[in-house]
mmCIF file of C-alpha atoms in Angstrom:
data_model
loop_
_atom_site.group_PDB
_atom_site.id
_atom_site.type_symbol
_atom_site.label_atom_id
_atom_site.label_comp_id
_atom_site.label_asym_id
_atom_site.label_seq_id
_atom_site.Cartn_x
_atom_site.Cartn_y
_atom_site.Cartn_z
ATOM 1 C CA UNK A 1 -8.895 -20.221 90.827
ATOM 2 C CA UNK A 2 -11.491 -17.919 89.372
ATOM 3 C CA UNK A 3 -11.072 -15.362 86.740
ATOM 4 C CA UNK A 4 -10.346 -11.890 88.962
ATOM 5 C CA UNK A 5 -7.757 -13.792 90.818
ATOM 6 C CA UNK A 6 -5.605 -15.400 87.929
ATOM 7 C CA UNK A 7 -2.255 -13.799 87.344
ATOM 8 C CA UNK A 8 -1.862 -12.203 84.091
ATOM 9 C CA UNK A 9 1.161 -13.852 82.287
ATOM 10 C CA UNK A 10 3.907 -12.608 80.957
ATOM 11 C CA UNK A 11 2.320 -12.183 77.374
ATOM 12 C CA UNK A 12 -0.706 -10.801 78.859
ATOM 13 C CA UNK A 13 1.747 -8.269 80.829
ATOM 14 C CA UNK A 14 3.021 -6.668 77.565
ATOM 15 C CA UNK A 15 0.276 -6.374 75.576
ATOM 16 C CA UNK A 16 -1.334 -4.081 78.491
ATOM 17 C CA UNK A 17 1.865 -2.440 78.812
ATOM 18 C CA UNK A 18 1.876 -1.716 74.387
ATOM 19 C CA UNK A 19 -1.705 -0.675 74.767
ATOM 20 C CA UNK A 20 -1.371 1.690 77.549
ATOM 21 C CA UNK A 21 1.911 3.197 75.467
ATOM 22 C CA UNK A 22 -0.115 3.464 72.364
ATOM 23 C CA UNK A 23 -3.142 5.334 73.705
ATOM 24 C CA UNK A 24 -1.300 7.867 75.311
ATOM 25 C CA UNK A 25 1.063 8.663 72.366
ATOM 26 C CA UNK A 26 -2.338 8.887 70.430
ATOM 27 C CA UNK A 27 -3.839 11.377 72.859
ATOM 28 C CA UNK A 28 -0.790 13.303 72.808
ATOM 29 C CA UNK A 29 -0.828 13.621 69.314
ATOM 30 C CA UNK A 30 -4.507 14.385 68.952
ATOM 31 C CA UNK A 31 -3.748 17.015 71.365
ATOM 32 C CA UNK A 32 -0.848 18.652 69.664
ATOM 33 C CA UNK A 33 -2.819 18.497 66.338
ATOM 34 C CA UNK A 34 -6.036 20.902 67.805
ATOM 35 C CA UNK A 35 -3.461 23.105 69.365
ATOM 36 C CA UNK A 36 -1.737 23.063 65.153
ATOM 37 C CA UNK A 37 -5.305 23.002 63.801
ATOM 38 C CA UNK A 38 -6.390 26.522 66.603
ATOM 39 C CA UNK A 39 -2.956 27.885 65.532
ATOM 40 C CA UNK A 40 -3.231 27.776 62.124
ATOM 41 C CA UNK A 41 -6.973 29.098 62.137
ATOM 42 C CA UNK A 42 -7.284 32.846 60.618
ATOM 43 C CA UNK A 43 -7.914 35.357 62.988
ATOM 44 C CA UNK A 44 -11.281 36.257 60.741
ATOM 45 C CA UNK A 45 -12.357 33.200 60.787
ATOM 46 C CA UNK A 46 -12.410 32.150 64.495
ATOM 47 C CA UNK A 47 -14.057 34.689 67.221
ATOM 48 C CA UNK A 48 -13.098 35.231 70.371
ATOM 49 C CA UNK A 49 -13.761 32.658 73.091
ATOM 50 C CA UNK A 50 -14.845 35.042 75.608
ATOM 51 C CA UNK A 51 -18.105 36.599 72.689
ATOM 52 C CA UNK A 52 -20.708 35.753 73.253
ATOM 53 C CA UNK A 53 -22.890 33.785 69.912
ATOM 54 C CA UNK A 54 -25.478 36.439 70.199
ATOM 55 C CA UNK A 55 -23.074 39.134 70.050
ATOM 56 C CA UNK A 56 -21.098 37.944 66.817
ATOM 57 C CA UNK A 57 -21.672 38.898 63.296
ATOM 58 C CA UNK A 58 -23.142 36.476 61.046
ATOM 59 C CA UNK A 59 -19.201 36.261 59.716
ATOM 60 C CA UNK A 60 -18.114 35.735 63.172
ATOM 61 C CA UNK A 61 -20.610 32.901 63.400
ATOM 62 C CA UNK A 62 -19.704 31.217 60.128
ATOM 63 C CA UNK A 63 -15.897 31.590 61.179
ATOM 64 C CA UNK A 64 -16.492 29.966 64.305
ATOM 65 C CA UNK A 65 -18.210 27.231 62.749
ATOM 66 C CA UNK A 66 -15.602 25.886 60.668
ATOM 67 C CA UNK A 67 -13.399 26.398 63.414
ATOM 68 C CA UNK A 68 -15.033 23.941 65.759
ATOM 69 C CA UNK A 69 -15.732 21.977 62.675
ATOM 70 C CA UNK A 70 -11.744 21.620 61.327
ATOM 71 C CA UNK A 71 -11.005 21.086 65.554
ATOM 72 C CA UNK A 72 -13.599 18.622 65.802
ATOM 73 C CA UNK A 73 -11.844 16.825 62.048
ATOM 74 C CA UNK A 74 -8.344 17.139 63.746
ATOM 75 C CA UNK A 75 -9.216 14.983 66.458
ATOM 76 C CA UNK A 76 -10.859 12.388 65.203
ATOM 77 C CA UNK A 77 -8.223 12.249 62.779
ATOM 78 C CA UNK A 78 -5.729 11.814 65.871
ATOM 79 C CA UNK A 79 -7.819 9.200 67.648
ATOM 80 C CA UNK A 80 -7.546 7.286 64.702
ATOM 81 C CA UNK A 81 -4.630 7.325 64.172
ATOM 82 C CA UNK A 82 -3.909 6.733 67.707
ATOM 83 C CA UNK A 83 -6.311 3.541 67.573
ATOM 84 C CA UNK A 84 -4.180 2.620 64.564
ATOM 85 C CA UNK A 85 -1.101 2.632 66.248
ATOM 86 C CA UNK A 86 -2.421 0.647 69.467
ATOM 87 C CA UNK A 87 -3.559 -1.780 66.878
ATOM 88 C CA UNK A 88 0.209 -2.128 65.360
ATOM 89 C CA UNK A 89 1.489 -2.585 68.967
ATOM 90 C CA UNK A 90 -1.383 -5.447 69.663
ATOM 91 C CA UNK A 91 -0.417 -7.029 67.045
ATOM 92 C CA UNK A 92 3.336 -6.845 67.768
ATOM 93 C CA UNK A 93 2.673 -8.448 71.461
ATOM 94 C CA UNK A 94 0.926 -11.060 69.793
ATOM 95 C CA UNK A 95 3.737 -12.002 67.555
ATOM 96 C CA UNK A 96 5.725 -11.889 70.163
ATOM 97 C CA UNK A 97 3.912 -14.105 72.443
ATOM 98 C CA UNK A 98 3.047 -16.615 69.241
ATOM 99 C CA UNK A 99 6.882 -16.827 68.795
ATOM 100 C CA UNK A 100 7.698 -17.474 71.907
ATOM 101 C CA UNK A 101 4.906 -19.813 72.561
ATOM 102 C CA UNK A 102 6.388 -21.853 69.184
ATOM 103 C CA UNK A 103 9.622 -21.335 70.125
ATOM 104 C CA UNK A 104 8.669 -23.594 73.126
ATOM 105 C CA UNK A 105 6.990 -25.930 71.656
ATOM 106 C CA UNK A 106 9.983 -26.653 69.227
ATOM 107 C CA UNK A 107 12.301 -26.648 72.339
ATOM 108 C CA UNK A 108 9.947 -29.959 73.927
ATOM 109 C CA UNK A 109 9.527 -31.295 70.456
ATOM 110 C CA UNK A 110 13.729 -31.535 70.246
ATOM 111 C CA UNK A 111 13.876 -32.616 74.140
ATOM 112 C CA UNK A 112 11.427 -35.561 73.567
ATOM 113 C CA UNK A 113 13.030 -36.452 70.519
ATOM 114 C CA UNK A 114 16.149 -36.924 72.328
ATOM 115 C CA UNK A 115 14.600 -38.664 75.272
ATOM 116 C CA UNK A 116 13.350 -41.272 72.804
ATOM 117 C CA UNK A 117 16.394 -41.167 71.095
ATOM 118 C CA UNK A 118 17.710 -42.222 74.204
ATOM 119 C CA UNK A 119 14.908 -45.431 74.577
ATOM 120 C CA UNK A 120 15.614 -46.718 71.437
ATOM 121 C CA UNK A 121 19.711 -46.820 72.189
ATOM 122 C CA UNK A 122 18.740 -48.060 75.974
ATOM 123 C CA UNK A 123 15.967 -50.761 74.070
ATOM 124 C CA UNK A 124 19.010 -51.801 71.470
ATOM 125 C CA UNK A 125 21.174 -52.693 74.179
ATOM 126 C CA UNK A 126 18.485 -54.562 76.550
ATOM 127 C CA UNK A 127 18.129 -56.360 73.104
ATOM 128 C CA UNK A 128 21.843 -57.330 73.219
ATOM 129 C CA UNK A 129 21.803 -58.339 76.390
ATOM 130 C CA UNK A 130 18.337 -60.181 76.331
ATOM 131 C CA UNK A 131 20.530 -63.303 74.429
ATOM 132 C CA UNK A 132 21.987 -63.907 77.197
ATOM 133 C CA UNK A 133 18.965 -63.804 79.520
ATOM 134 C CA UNK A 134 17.058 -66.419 77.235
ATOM 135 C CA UNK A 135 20.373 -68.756 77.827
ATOM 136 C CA UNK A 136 20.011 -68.222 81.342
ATOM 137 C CA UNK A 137 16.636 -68.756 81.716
ATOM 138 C CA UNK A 138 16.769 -71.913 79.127
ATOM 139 C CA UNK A 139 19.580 -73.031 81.583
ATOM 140 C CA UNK A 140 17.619 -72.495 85.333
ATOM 141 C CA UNK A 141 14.397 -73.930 83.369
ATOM 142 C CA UNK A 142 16.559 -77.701 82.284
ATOM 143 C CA UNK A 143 18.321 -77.645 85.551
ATOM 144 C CA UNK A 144 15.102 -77.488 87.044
ATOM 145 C CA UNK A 145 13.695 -79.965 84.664
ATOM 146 C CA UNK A 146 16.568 -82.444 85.789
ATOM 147 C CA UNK A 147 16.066 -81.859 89.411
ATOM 148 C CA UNK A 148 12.330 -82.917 88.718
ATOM 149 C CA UNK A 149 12.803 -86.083 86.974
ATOM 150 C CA UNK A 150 15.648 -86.958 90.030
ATOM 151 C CA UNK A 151 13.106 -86.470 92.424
ATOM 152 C CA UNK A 152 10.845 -88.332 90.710
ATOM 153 C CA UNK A 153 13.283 -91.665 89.939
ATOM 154 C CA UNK A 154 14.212 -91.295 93.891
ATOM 155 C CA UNK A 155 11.025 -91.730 94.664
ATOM 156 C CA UNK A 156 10.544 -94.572 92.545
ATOM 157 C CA UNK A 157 12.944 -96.459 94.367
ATOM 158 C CA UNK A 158 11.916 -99.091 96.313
ATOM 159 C CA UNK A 159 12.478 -99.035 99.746
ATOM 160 C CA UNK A 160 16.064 -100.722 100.713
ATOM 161 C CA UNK A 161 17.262 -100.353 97.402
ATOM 162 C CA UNK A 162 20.876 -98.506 97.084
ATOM 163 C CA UNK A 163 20.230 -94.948 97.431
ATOM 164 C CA UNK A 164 16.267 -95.543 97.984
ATOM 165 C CA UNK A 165 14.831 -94.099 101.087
ATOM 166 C CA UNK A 166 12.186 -96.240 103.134
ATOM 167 C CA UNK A 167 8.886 -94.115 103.335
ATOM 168 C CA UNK A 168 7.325 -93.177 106.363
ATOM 169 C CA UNK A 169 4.803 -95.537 107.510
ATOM 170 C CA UNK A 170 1.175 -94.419 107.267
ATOM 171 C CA UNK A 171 -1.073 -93.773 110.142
ATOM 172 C CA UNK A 172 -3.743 -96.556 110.266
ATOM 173 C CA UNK A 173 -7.117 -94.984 110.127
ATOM 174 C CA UNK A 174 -8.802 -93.835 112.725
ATOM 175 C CA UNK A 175 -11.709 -96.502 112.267
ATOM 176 C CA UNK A 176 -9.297 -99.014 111.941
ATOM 177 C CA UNK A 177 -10.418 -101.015 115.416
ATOM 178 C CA UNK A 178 -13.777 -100.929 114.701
ATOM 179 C CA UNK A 179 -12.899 -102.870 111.131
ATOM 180 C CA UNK A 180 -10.626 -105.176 113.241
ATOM 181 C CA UNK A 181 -13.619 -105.977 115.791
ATOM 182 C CA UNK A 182 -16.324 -106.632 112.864
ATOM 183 C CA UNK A 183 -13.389 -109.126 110.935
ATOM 184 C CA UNK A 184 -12.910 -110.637 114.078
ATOM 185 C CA UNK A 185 -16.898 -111.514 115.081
ATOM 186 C CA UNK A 186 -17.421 -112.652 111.792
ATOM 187 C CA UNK A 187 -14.526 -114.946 111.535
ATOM 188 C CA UNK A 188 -15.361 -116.385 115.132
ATOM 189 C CA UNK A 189 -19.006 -116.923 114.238
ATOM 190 C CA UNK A 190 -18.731 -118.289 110.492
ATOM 191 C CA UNK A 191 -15.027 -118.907 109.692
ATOM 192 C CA UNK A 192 -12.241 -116.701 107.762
ATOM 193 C CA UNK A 193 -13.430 -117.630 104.399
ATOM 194 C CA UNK A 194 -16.915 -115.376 105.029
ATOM 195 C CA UNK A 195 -14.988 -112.146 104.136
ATOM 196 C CA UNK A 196 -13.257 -112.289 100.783
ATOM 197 C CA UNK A 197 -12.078 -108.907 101.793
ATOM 198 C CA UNK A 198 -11.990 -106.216 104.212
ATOM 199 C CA UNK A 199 -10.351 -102.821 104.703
ATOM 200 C CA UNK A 200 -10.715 -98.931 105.401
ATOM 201 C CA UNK A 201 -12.663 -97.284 102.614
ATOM 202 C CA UNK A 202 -10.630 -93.891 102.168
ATOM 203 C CA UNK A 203 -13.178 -92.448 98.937
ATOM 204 C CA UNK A 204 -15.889 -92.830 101.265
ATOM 205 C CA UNK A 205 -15.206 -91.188 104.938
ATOM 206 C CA UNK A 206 -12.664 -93.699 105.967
ATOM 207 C CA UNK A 207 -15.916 -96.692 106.752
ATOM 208 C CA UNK A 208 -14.886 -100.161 107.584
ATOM 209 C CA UNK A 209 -15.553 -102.256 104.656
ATOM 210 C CA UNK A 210 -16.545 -105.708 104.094
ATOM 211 C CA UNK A 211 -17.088 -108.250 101.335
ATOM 212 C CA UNK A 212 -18.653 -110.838 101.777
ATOM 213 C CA UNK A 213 -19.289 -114.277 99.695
ATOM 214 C CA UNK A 214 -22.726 -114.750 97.971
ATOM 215 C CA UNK A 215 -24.079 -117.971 99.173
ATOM 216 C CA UNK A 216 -23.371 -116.938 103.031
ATOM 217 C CA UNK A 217 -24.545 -112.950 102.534
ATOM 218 C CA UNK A 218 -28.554 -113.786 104.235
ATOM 219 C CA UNK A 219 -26.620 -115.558 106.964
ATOM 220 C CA UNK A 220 -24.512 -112.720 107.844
ATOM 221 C CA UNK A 221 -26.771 -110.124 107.771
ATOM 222 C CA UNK A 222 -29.064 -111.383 109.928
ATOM 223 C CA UNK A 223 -25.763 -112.152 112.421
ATOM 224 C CA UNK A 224 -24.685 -108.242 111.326
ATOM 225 C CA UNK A 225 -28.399 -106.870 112.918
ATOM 226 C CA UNK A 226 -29.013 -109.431 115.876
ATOM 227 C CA UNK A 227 -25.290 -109.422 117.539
ATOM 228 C CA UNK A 228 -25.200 -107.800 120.378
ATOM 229 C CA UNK A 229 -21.637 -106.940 120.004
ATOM 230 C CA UNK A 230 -22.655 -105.121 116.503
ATOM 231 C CA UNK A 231 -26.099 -104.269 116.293
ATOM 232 C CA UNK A 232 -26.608 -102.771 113.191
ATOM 233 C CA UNK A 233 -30.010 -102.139 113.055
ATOM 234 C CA UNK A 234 -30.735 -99.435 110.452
ATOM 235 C CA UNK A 235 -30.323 -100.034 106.768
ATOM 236 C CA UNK A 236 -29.316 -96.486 104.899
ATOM 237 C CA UNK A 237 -28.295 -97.565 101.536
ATOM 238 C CA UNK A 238 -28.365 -100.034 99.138
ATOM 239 C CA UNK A 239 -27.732 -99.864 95.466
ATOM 240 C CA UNK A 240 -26.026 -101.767 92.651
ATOM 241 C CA UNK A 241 -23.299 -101.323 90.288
ATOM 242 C CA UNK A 242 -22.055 -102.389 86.813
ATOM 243 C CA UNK A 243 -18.543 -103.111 86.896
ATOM 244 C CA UNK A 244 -18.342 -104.885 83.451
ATOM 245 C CA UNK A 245 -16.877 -107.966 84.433
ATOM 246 C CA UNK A 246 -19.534 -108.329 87.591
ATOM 247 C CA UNK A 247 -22.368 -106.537 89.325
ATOM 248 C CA UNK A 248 -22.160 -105.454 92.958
ATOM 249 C CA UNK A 249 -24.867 -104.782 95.493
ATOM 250 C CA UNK A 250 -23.675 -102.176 97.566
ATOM 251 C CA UNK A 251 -25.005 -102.134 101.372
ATOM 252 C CA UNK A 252 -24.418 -99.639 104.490
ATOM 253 C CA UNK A 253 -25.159 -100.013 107.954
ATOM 254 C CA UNK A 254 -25.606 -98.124 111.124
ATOM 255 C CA UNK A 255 -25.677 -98.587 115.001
ATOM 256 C CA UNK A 256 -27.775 -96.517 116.927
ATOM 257 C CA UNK A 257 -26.571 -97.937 119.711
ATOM 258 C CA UNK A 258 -22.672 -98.224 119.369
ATOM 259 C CA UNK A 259 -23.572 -94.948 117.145
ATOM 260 C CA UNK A 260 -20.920 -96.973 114.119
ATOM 261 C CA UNK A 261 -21.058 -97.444 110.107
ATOM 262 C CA UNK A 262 -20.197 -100.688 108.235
ATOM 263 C CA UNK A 263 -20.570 -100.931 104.149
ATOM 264 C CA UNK A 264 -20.942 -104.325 102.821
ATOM 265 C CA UNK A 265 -20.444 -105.364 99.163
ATOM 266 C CA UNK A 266 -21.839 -108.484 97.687
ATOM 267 C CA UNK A 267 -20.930 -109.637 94.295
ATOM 268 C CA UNK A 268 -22.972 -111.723 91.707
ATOM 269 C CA UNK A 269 -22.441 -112.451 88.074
ATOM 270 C CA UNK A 270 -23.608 -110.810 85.223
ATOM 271 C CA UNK A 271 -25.832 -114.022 83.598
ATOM 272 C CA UNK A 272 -28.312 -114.654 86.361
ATOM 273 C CA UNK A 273 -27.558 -112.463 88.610
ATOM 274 C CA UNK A 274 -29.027 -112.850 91.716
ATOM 275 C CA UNK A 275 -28.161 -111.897 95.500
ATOM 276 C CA UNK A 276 -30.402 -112.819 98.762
ATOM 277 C CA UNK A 277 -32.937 -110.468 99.981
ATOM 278 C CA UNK A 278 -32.506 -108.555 102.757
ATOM 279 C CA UNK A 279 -35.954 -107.368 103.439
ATOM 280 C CA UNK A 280 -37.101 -110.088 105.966
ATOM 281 C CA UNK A 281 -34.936 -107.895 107.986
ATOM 282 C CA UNK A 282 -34.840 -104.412 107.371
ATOM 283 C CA UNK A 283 -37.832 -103.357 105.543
ATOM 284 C CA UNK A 284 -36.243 -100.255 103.939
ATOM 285 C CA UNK A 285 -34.777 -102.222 101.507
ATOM 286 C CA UNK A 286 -37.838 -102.940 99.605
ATOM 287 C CA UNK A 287 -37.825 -100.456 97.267
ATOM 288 C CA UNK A 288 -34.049 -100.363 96.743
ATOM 289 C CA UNK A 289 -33.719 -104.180 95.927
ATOM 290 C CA UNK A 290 -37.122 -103.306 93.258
ATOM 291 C CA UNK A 291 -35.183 -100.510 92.096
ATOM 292 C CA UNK A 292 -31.856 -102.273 91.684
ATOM 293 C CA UNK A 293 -33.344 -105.224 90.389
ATOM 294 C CA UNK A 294 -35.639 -103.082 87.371
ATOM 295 C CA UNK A 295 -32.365 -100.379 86.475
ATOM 296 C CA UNK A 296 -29.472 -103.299 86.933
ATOM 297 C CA UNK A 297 -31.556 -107.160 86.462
ATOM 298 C CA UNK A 298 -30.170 -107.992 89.808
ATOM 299 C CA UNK A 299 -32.731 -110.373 91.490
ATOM 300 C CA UNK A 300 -33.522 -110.625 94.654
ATOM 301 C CA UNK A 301 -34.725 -114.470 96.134
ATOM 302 C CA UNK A 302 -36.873 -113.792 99.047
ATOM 303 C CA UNK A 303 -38.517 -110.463 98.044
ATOM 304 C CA UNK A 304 -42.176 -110.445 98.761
ATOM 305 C CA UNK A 305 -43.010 -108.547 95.233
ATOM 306 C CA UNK A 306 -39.919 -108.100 93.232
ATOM 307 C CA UNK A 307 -41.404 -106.089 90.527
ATOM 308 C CA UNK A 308 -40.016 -103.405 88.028
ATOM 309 C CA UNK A 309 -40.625 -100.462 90.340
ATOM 310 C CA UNK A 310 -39.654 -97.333 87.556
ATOM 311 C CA UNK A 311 -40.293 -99.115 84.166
ATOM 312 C CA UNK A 312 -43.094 -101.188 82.771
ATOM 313 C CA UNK A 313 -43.545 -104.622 82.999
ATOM 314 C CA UNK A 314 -42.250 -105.136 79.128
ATOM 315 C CA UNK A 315 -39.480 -102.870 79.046
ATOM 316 C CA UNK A 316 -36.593 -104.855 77.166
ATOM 317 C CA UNK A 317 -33.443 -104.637 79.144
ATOM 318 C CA UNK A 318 -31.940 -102.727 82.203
ATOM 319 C CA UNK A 319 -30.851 -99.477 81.446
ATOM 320 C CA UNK A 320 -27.882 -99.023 83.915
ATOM 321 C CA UNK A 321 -25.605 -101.856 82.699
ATOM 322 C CA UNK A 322 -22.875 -100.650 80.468
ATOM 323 C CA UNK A 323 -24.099 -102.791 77.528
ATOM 324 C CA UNK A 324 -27.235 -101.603 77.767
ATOM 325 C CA UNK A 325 -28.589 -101.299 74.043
ATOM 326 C CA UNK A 326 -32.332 -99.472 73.625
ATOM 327 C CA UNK A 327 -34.906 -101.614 72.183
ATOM 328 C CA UNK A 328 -37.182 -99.123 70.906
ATOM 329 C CA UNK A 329 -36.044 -96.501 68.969
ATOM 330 C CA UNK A 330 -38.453 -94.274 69.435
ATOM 331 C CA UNK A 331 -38.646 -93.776 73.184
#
């Protein structure tokens, strides 16, 4: 809202109002007083208004003079008094509107006292009543801490034990008769103690997994790549690991053409560790065997140059066992 179109307020209102009283009691006045001042003028010293200046005496003159002059003295006396007066009744809106304005401000300062007045009471009882919200929340909180631990023995019940439930059979994986059809091929063609152990590796994409005993690991490999029933043809991986107790090469398989995944683990001891080579039949596993056999001291019989592949010929130890302890300090 601009400036011409605000509406004056109420203070605003009366001061106008005091002003516009004030000036015209002071030109009333100031107009009675020249009427006093041209009444109380001697007749020889004023002349009359209708002579002309070049027809007057030099008295006449001089009486005029100080006529105009005491006329001229009588109003400005008036107007200020006048001005005076507005001035008092300025002053007197502004008073006004000052007390009023305070008289406001003390009439919020007493309603918000009392509204926080109110607060505090509404705060002190909340307080009162807050004991007995802790209880019930301290009560909801070990009733739910006792249905937890329920749950939890219930579960721990073994199924067909009073009260025990029997849990829901598993779904076998969906891999499952692809592990049962590599079990069975390699039981037919070497015997049931080949495998040491098989099952569904859930960590690692659900694969079919196989262990299989040292001394018979060249054996089935080659049986793993040439059946025509299997056919895994393509070596992906092959690594070792350091499970403190024994080492573990770590193999995995594909079939392009049955377009399946086997993983094969072979275990070995820690003091001369040693597992067959697998290179004579998929050459990819050159460097990995070099590599495993440098980081882990896994060797390989039947390499073709089973050689540190990362570290130098001298290099004291393998650095990825777990008791691994660095010769030289300063490398």
């Amino acid at each position: 809202m601009t400036e011409e179109n605000r509406k004056p307020t109420p203070e605003e209102k009366a001061k106008a109002a005091a002003e516009a009283m004030a000036k015209a009691r002071a030109a009333k006045e100031a107009k009675e007083a020249a009427a006093q001042a041209e009444a109380s003028t001697p007749a020889s010293e004023s002349a009359p208004a209708s002579k002309p200046v070049s027809e007057m005496t030099p008295e006449e003159k001089v009486a005029a003079k100080k006529a105009a002059a005491a006329e001229a003295l009588a109003k400005a006396k008036a107007a200020k008094e006048a001005a005076e007066q507005g001035e008092e009744a300025g002053s007197d809106a502004d008073a006004k509107a000052k007390a009023a304005a305070a008289a406001k401000a003390k009439a919020a300062a007493a309603a918000a006292a009392k509204a926080k007045a109110a607060r505090e009471a509404a705060g002190q009882g909340g307080d009162e009543g807050g004991d007995d919200a802790k209880a019930k929340a301290a009560a909801a909180a070990k009733a739910k801490a006792a249905a937890a631990a329920a749950a939890k023995a219930k579960a721990a019940q073994a199924p067909g034990e009073a009260g025990g439930e029997e849990e829901t059979p598993k779904a076998p994986s969906k891999n499952q008769p692809y592990l049962d059809k590599y079990v069975a091929r390699l039981t037919e063609a070497f015997g049931a103690d080949v495998l040491e152990a098989s099952y569904i590796n859930e960590l690692s994409k659900e694969v079919p997994t196989l262990v299989i005993q040292n001394e018979r690991w060249h054996d089935v490999a080659t049986f793993l790549k040439n059946d025509e029933q299997l056919t895994f043809d393509y070596l992906s991986d092959l690594h070792g690991v350091d499970y403190e107790d024994r080492l573990e090469v770590y193999y995995h398989f594909y079939s392009y053409k049955n377009q399946q995944s086997v993983a094969v683990k072979v275990k070995t001891g820690r003091e001369q560790a040693s597992v067959a080579s697998v290179m004579d039949l998929w050459q990819g596993a050159n460097w990995n065997e070099r590599e495993t056999f440098d980081l882990l001291g896994i060797h390989f019989p039947g390499h073709s140059d089973l050689r540190r592949i990362l570290l130098p010929d001298d290099w004291v130890g393998y650095p990825l066992r777990k008791d691994y302890v660095q010769y030289d300090e300063e490398v």
